Coordinates of C-alpha atoms and ligand atoms in Angstrom, one line a residue:
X1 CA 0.0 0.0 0.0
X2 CA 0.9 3.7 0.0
X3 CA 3.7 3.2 2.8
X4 CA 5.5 7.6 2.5
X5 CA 4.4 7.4 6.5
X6 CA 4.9 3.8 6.8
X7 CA 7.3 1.2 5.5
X8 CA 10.5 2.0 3.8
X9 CA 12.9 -0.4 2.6
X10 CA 16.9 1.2 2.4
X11 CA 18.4 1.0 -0.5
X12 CA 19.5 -1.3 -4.0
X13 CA 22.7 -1.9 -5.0
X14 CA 24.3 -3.1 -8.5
X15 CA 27.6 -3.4 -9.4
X16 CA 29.0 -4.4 -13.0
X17 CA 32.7 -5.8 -14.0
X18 CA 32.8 -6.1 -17.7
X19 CA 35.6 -4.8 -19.7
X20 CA 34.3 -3.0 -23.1
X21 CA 31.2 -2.1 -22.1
X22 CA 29.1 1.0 -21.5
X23 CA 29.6 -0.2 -17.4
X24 CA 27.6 3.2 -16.7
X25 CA 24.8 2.6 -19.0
X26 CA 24.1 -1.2 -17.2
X27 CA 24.2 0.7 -13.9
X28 CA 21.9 2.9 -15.1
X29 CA 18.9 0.5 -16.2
X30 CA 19.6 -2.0 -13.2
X31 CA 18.7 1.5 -10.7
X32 CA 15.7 1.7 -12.6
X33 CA 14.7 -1.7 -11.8
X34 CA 15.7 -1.4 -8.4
X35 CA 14.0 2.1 -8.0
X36 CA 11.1 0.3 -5.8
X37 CA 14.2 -0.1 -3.1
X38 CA 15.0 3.7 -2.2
X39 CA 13.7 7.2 -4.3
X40 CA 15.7 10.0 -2.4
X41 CA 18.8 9.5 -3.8
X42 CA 20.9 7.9 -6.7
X43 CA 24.4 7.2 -8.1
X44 CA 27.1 5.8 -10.2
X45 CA 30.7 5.1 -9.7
X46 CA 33.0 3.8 -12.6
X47 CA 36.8 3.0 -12.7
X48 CA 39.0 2.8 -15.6
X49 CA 41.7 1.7 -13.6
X50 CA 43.3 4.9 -12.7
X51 CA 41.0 6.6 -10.6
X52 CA 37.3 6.7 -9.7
X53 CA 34.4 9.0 -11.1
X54 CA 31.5 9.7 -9.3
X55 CA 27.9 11.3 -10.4
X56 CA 25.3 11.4 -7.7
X57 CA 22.5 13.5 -6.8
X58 CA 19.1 13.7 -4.7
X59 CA 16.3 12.2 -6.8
X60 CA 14.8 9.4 -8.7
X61 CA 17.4 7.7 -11.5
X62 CA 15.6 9.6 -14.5
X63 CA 15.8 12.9 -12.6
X64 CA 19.7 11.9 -11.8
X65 CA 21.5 11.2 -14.6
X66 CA 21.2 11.9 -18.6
X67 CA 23.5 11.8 -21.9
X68 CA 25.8 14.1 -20.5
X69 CA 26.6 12.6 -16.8
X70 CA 26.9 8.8 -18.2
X71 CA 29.0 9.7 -21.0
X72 CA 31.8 10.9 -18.4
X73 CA 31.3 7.6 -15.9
X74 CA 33.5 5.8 -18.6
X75 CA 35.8 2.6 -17.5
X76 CA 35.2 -1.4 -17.2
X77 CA 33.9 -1.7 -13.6
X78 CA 30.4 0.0 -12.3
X79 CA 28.8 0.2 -8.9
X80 CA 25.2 2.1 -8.5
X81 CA 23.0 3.0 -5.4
X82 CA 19.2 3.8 -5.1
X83 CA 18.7 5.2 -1.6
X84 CA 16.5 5.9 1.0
X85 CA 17.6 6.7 4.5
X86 CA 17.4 4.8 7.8
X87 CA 20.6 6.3 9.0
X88 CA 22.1 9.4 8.1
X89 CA 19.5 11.9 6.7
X90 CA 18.3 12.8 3.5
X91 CA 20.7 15.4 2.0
X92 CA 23.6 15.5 -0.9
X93 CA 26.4 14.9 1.1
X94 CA 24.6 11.1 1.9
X95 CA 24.2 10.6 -1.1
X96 CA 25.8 7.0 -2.8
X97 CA 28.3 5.5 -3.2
X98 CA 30.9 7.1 -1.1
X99 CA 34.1 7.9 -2.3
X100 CA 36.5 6.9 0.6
X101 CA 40.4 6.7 0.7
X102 CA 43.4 7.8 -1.2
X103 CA 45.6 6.7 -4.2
X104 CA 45.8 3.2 -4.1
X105 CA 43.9 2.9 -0.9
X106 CA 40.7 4.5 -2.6
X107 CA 37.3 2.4 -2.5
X108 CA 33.8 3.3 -3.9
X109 CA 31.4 1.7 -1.9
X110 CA 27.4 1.4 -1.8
X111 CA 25.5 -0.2 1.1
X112 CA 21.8 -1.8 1.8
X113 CA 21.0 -2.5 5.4
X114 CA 21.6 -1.1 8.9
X115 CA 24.6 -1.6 11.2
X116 CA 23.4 -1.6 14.8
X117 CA 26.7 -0.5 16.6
X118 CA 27.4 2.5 13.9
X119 CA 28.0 4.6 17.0
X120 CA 30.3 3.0 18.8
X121 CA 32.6 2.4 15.7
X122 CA 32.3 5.6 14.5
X123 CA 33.8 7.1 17.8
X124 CA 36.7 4.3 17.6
X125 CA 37.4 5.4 14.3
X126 CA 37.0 9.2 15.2
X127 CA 39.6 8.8 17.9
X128 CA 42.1 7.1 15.7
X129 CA 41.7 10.4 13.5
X130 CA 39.4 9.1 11.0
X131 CA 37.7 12.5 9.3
X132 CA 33.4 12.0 8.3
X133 CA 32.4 13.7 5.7
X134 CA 28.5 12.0 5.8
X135 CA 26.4 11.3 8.6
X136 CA 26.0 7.6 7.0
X137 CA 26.9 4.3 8.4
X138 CA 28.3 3.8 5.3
X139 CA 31.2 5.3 5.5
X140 CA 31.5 3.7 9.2
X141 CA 31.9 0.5 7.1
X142 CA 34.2 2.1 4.5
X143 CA 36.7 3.3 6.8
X144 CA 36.5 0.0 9.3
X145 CA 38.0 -1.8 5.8
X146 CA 40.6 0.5 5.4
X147 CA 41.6 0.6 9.0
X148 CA 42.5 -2.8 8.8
X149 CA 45.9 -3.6 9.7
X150 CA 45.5 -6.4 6.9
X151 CA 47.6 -6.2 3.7
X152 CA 45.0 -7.7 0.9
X153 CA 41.8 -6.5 0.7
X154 CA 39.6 -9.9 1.4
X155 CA 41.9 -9.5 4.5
X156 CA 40.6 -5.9 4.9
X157 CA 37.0 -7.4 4.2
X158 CA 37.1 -10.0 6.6
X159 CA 38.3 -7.5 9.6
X160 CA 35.5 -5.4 9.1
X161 CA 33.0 -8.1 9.1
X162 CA 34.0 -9.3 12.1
X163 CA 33.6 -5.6 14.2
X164 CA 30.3 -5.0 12.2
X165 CA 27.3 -5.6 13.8
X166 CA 24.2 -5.7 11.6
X167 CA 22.6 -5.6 8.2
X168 CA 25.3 -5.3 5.1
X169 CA 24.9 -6.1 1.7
X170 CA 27.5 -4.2 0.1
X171 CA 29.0 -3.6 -3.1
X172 CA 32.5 -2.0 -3.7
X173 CA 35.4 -1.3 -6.0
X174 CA 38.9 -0.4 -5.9
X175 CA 40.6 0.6 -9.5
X176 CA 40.9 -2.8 -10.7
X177 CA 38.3 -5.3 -8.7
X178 CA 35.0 -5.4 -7.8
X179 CA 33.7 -6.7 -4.3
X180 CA 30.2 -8.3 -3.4
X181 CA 30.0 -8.6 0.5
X182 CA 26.9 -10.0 2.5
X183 CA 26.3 -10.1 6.4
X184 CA 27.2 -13.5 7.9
X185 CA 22.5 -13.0 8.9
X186 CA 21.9 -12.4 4.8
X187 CA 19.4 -10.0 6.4
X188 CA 18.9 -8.2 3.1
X189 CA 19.4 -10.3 -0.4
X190 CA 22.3 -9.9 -3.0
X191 CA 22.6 -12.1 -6.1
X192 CA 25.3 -12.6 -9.0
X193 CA 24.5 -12.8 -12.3
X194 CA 26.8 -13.5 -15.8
X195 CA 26.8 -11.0 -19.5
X196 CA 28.5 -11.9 -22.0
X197 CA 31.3 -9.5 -21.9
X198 CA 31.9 -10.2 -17.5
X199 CA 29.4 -10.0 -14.3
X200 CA 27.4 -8.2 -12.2
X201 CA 25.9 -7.7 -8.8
X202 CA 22.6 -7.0 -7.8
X203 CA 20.1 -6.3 -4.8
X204 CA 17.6 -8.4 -6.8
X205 CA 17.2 -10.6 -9.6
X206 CA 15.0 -8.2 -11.6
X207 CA 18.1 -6.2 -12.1
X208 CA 19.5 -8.9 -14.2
X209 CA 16.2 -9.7 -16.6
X210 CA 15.9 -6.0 -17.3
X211 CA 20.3 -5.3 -18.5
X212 CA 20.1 -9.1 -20.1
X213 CA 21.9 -10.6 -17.6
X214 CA 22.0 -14.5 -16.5
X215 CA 21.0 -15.1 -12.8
X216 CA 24.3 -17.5 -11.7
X217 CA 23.0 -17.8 -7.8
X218 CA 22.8 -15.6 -4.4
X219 CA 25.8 -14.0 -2.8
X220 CA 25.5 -16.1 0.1
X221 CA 24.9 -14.8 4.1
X222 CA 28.8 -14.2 4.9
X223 CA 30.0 -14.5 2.0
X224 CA 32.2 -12.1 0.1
X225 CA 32.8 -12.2 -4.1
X226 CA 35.4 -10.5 -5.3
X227 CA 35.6 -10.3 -9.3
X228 CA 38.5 -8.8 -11.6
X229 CA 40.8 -10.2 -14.4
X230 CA 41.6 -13.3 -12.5
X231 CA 37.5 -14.3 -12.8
X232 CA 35.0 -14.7 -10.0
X233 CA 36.5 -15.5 -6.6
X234 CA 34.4 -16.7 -3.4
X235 CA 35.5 -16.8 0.1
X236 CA 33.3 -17.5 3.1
X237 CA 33.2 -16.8 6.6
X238 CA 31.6 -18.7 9.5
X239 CA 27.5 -18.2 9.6
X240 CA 26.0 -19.2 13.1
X241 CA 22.2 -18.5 12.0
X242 CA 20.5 -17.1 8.9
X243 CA 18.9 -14.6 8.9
X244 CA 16.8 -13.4 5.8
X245 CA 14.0 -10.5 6.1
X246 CA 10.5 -12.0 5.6
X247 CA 9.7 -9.2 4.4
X248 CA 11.0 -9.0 1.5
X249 CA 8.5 -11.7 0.4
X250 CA 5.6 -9.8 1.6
X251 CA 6.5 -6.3 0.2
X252 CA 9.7 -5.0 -0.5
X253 CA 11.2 -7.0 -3.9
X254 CA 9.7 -6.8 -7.0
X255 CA 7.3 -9.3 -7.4
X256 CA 9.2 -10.8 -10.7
X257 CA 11.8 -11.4 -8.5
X258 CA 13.5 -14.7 -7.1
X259 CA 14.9 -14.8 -3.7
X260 CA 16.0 -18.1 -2.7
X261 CA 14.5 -20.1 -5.9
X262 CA 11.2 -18.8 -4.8
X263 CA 9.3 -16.3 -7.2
X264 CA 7.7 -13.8 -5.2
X265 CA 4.9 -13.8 -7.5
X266 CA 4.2 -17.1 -6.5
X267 CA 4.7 -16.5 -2.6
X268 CA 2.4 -13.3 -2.5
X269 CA -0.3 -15.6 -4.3
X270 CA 0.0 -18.1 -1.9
X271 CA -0.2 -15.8 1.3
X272 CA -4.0 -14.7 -0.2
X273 CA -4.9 -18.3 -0.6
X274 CA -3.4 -18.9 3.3
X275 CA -5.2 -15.8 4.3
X276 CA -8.7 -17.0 2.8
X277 CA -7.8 -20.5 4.6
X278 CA -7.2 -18.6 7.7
X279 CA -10.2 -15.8 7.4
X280 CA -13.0 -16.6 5.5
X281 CA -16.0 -14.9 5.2
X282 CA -18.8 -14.4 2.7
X283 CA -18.3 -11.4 0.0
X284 CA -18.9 -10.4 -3.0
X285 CA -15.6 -8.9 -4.5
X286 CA -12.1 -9.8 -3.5
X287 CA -9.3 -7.1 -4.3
X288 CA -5.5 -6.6 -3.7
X289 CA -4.4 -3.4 -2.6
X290 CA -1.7 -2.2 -6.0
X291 CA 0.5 -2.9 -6.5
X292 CA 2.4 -4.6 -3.5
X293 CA -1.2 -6.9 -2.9
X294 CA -2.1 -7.4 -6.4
X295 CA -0.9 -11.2 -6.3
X296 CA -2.4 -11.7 -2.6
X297 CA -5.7 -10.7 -3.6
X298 CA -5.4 -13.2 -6.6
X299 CA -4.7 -16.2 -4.3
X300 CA -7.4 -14.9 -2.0
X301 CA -10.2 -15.4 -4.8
X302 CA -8.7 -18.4 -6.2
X303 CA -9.3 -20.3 -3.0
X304 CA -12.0 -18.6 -1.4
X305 CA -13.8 -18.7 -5.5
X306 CA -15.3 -15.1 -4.7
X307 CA -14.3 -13.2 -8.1
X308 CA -11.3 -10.9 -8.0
X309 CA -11.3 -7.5 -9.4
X310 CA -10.0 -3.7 -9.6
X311 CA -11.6 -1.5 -7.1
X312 CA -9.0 0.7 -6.6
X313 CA -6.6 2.4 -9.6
X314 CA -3.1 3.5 -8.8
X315 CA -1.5 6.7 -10.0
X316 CA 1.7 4.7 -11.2
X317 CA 3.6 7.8 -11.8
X318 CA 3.3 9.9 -8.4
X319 CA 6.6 8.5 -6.4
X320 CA 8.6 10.2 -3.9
X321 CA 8.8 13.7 -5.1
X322 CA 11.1 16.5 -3.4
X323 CA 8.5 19.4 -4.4
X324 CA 6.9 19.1 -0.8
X325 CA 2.9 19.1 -1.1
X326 CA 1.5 22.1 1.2
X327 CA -0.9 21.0 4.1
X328 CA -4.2 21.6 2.3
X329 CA -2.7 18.8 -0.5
X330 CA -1.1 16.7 2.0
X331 CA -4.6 16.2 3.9
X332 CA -6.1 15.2 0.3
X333 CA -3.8 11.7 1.7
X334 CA -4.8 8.6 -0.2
X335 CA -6.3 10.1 -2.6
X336 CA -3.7 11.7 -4.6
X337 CA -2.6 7.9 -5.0
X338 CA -5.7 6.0 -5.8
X339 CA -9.0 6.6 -7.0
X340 CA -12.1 4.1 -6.1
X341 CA -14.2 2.6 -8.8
X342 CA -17.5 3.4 -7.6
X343 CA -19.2 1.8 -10.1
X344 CA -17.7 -1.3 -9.4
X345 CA -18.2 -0.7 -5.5
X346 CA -21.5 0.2 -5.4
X347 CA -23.3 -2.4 -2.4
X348 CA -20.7 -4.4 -2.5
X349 CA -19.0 -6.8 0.0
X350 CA -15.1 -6.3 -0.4
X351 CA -12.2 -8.2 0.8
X352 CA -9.3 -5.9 0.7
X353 CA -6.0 -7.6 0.8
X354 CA -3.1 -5.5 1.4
X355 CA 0.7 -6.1 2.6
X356 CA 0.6 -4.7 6.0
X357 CA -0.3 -2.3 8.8
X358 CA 2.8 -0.6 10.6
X359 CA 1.2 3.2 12.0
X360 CA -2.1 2.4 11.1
X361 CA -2.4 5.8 9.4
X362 CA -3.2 4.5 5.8
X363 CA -5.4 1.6 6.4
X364 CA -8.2 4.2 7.6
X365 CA -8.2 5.9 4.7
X366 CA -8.3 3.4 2.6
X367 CA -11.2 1.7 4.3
X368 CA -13.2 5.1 4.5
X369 CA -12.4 6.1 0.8
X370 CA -13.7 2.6 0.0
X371 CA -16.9 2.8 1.5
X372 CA -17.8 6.4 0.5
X373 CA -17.2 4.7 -2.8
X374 CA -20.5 2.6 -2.1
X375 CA -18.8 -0.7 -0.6
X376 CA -21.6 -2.4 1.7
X377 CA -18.4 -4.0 3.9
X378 CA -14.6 -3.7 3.6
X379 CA -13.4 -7.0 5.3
X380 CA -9.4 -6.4 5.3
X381 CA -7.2 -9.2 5.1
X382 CA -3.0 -8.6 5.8
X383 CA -0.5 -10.5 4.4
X384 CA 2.0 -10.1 7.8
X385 CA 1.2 -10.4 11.1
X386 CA 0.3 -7.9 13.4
X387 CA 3.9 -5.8 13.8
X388 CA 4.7 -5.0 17.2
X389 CA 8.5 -5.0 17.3
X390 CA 10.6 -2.5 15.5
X391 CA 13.4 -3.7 12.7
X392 CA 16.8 -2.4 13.7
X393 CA 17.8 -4.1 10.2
X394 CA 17.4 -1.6 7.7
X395 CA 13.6 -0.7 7.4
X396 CA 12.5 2.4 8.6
X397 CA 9.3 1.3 10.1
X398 CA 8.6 2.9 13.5
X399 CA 9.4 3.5 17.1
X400 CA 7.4 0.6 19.3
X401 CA 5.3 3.0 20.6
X402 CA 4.1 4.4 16.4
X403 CA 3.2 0.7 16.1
X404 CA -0.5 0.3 16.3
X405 CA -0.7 -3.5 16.8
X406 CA 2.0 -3.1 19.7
X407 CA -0.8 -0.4 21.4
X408 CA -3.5 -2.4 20.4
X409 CA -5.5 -5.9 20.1
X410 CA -6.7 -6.8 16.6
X411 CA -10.4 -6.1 17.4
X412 CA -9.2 -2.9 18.5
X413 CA -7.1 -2.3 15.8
X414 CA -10.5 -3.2 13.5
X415 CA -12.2 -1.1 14.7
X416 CA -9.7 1.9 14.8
X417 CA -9.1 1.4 10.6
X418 CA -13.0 0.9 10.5
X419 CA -13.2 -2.2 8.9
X420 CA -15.9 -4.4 9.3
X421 CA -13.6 -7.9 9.9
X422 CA -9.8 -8.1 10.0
X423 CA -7.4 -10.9 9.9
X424 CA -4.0 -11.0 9.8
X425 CA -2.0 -14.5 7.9
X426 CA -0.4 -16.1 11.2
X427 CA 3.7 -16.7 11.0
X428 CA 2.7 -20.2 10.2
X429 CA 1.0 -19.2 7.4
X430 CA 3.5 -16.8 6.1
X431 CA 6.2 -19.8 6.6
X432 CA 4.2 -21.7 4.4
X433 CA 3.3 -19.4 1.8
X434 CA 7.3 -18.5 1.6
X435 CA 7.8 -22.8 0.8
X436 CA 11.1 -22.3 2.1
X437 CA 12.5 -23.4 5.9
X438 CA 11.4 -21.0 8.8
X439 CA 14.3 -20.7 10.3
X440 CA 16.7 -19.1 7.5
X441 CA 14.0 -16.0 8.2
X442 CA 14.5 -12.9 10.5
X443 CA 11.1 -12.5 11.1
X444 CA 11.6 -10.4 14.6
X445 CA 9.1 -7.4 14.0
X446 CA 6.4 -10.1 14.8
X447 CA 7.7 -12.0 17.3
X448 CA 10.6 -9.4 19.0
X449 CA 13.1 -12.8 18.1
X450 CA 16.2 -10.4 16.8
X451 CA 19.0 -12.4 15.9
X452 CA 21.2 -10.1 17.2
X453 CA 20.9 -8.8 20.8
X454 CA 19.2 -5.1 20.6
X455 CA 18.2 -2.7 22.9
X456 CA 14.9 -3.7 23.7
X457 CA 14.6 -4.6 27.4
X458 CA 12.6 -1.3 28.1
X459 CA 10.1 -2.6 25.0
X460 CA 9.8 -6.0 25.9
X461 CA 9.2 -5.4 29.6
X462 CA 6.4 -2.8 28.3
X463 CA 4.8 -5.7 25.8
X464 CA 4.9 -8.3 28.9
X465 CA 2.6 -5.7 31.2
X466 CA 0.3 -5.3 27.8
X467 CA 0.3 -8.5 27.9
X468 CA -0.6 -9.6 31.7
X469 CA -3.3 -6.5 31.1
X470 CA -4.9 -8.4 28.0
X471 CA -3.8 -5.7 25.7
X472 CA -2.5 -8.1 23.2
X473 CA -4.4 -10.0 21.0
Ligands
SF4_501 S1 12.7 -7.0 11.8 FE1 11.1 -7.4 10.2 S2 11.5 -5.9 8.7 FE2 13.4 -6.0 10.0 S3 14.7 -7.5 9.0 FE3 13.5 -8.6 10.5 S4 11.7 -9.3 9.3 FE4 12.7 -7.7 8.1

């Protein structure tokens, strides 16, 4: 659903090593396929061997670059970064990649994820007279490689991995090699892929379809590539437990994506089918929320056999835009991104199938815009499970206390979005829709299960009093 207030997922990454080619160009249409993972920011680092050029700039890829800016990113290695911001804010100077270093100790690097003890490295480094010039955790990662007291750079890798804390899929280049480098949790997905001419790194597979690239397999969790005129080389370090965000299946990869041989096509349908398994009821329409629900309302209708149709159409083309709407515009909310069919509508009983409710400020709208449209009942029907724990991986979702289904009980929460019924697809159910093992999933902003110890005690102690008061459902 609309998810400005709500969801964000941080960034997409893409890197290239392919001698001959327009390296810039490939970067270019992989950050438009990856434009769904960040919209404030984007960028584009080549090499040529001697030294690295840089073109970046607040905005969406079309708004960044044109003829002019790719024809100067010449040279046979690539890397690219769509942003949005979970750490550091939203200004020029944070933009990506980073250029960090000097002479031959130079790197590019672009990063997707979150690293949980930033602070604490950032003063280490600070004391050892390490200059910022970004407010990122970025170039906290950046500078941790190059502090290393290691002479190659896998060695320089390796020591950073070990002091990081967190979520990191990264790509990077020095003048003559490209790196692809995931968290030992593979909290957020990285994949390689083959061209004719050499290979390339992406965030997600839809990246490759759309430059003509061959999907080869995932970088996987703790694993760092490192490509360059000796070929593709793979080194791994020690993984204790995976740790791959759920939700990715649910909303943030493109639905023509594959994460873990698993089309998310296919894994959005099947949560609507476990969602009408799990909470039936008798209607007359079934429709996803677009585009994120599209797939989840199909699988809704197909097992449930109540038809499936459009009720709501999407303006495709409003994304995030830095001309900021006054208040009188802002307040016009869901409706400058979809507009109700009220023909279709009219005395209708809708199931509404959407991604997910974090704030609980959307969902409202929605429902109210629905039934001013003429729908007899909105019955909603969410794809995750109530949210009640914060992600401290990457996703700017909310503060414990901005999460409505850690305040409230789902009746509560029903009634609050004014819905008529509401049902949420249990963990099990998500599990199984996914068809892949529970336990390589992070799935802690339902059940407050981090893998990594965070700072939560105040949180959790606050859910177990909820709790003992009957606040949760
Ligand atoms: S806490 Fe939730 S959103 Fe964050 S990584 Fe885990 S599953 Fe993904």
């Amino acid at each position: 659903m609309l998810r400005q207030e709500d969801l964000h997922e941080c960034c997409g990454v893409f890197g290239v090593y392919a001698p001959g080619e327009d390296v810039a160009r490939l970067t270019y249409f992989a950050l438009f396929a990856l434009q769904h993972r960040g919209q404030e920011s984007a960028g584009i680092a080549t090499t040529d061997g001697k030294g690295i050029q840089l073109h970046a700039d607040m905005g969406l890829v079309s708004h960044v670059f044109n003829e002019d800016s790719l024809s100067k990113l010449s040279g046979d290695i690539a890397i690219g970064h769509n942003r949005y911001s979970t750490r550091g804010s939203s200004r020029v100077y944070n933009t990506q990649p980073l250029l960090v270093g000097t002479g031959s100790n130079s790197i590019a690097i672009a990063h997707n994820g979150n690293i949980i003890n930033a602070e604490h490295l950032y003063e280490e480094l600070s004391d050892q007279g390490y200059i910022f010039h970004t407010t990122t955790d970025t170039e906290v990662i950046a500078d941790l490689i190059l502090s290393s007291p290691e002479k190659s750079w896998i060695d320089k890798i390796r020591y950073a991995m070990h002091r990081l804390q967190g979520a990191y899929s990264l790509v990077f280049m020095t003048n003559d090699t490209l790196f692809g480098v995931r968290d030992p949790f593979g909290v957020r997905p990285l994949c390689l892929g083959a061209i004719d001419t050499g290979w390339v790194i992406a965030s997600e597979s839809c990246a490759l379809d759309h430059i003509g690239a061959n999907f080869i397999r995932e970088i996987e969790p703790g694993e760092i590539v490192s490509i360059n005129e000796n070929g593709v080389n793979s080194y791994r370090e020690e993984v204790s437990r995976k740790a791959l965000c759920i939700f990715e299946y649910i909303y943030f990869a493109r639905p023509d994506s594959v994460i873990n041989g698993r089309l998310l096509y296919s894994a959005r349908l099947a949560m609507g089918e476990g969602l009408a398994e799990e909470h039936p009821v008798a209607a007359d329409l079934v429709m996803g929320v677009p585009d994120s629900a599209t797939a989840a309302g199909i699988g809704y209708s197909h097992r449930s056999n109540i038809p499936v149709g459009e009720g709501l159409l999407k303006n495709r083309y409003m994304g995030r835009t830095f001309i900021e709407p006054d208040q009188r515009i802002r307040d016009l909310g869901v409706k400058l991104k979809f507009n109700p069919l009220p023909q279709l509508l009219e005395g209708k009983r809708l199931v509404v199938v959407d991604d997910s409710i974090v704030r609980g400020t959307t969902t409202p709208k929605v429902v109210k815009l629905l039934k001013k449209a003429g729908a007899k009942e909105v019955h909603m029907r969410i794809c995750a499970p109530p949210i009640r724990y914060p992600c401290f991986f990457g996703v700017d979702m909310a503060t414990r206390w901005e999460l409505i289904a850690a305040q409230k009980t789902v009746p509560e929460v029903r009634d609050f979005i004014g819905a008529d019924s509401l049902g949420h697809l249990s963990i099990d159910g998500l599990i199984k829709a996914v068809a892949l093992p529970g336990e390589i999933f992070c799935t802690a902003c339902f059940t407050g299960d981090y893998p990594i110890p965070v700072q939560l005690e105040m949180d959790k102690l606050a859910l177990e009093t909820m709790s003992q008061r009957g606040l949760l459902a």
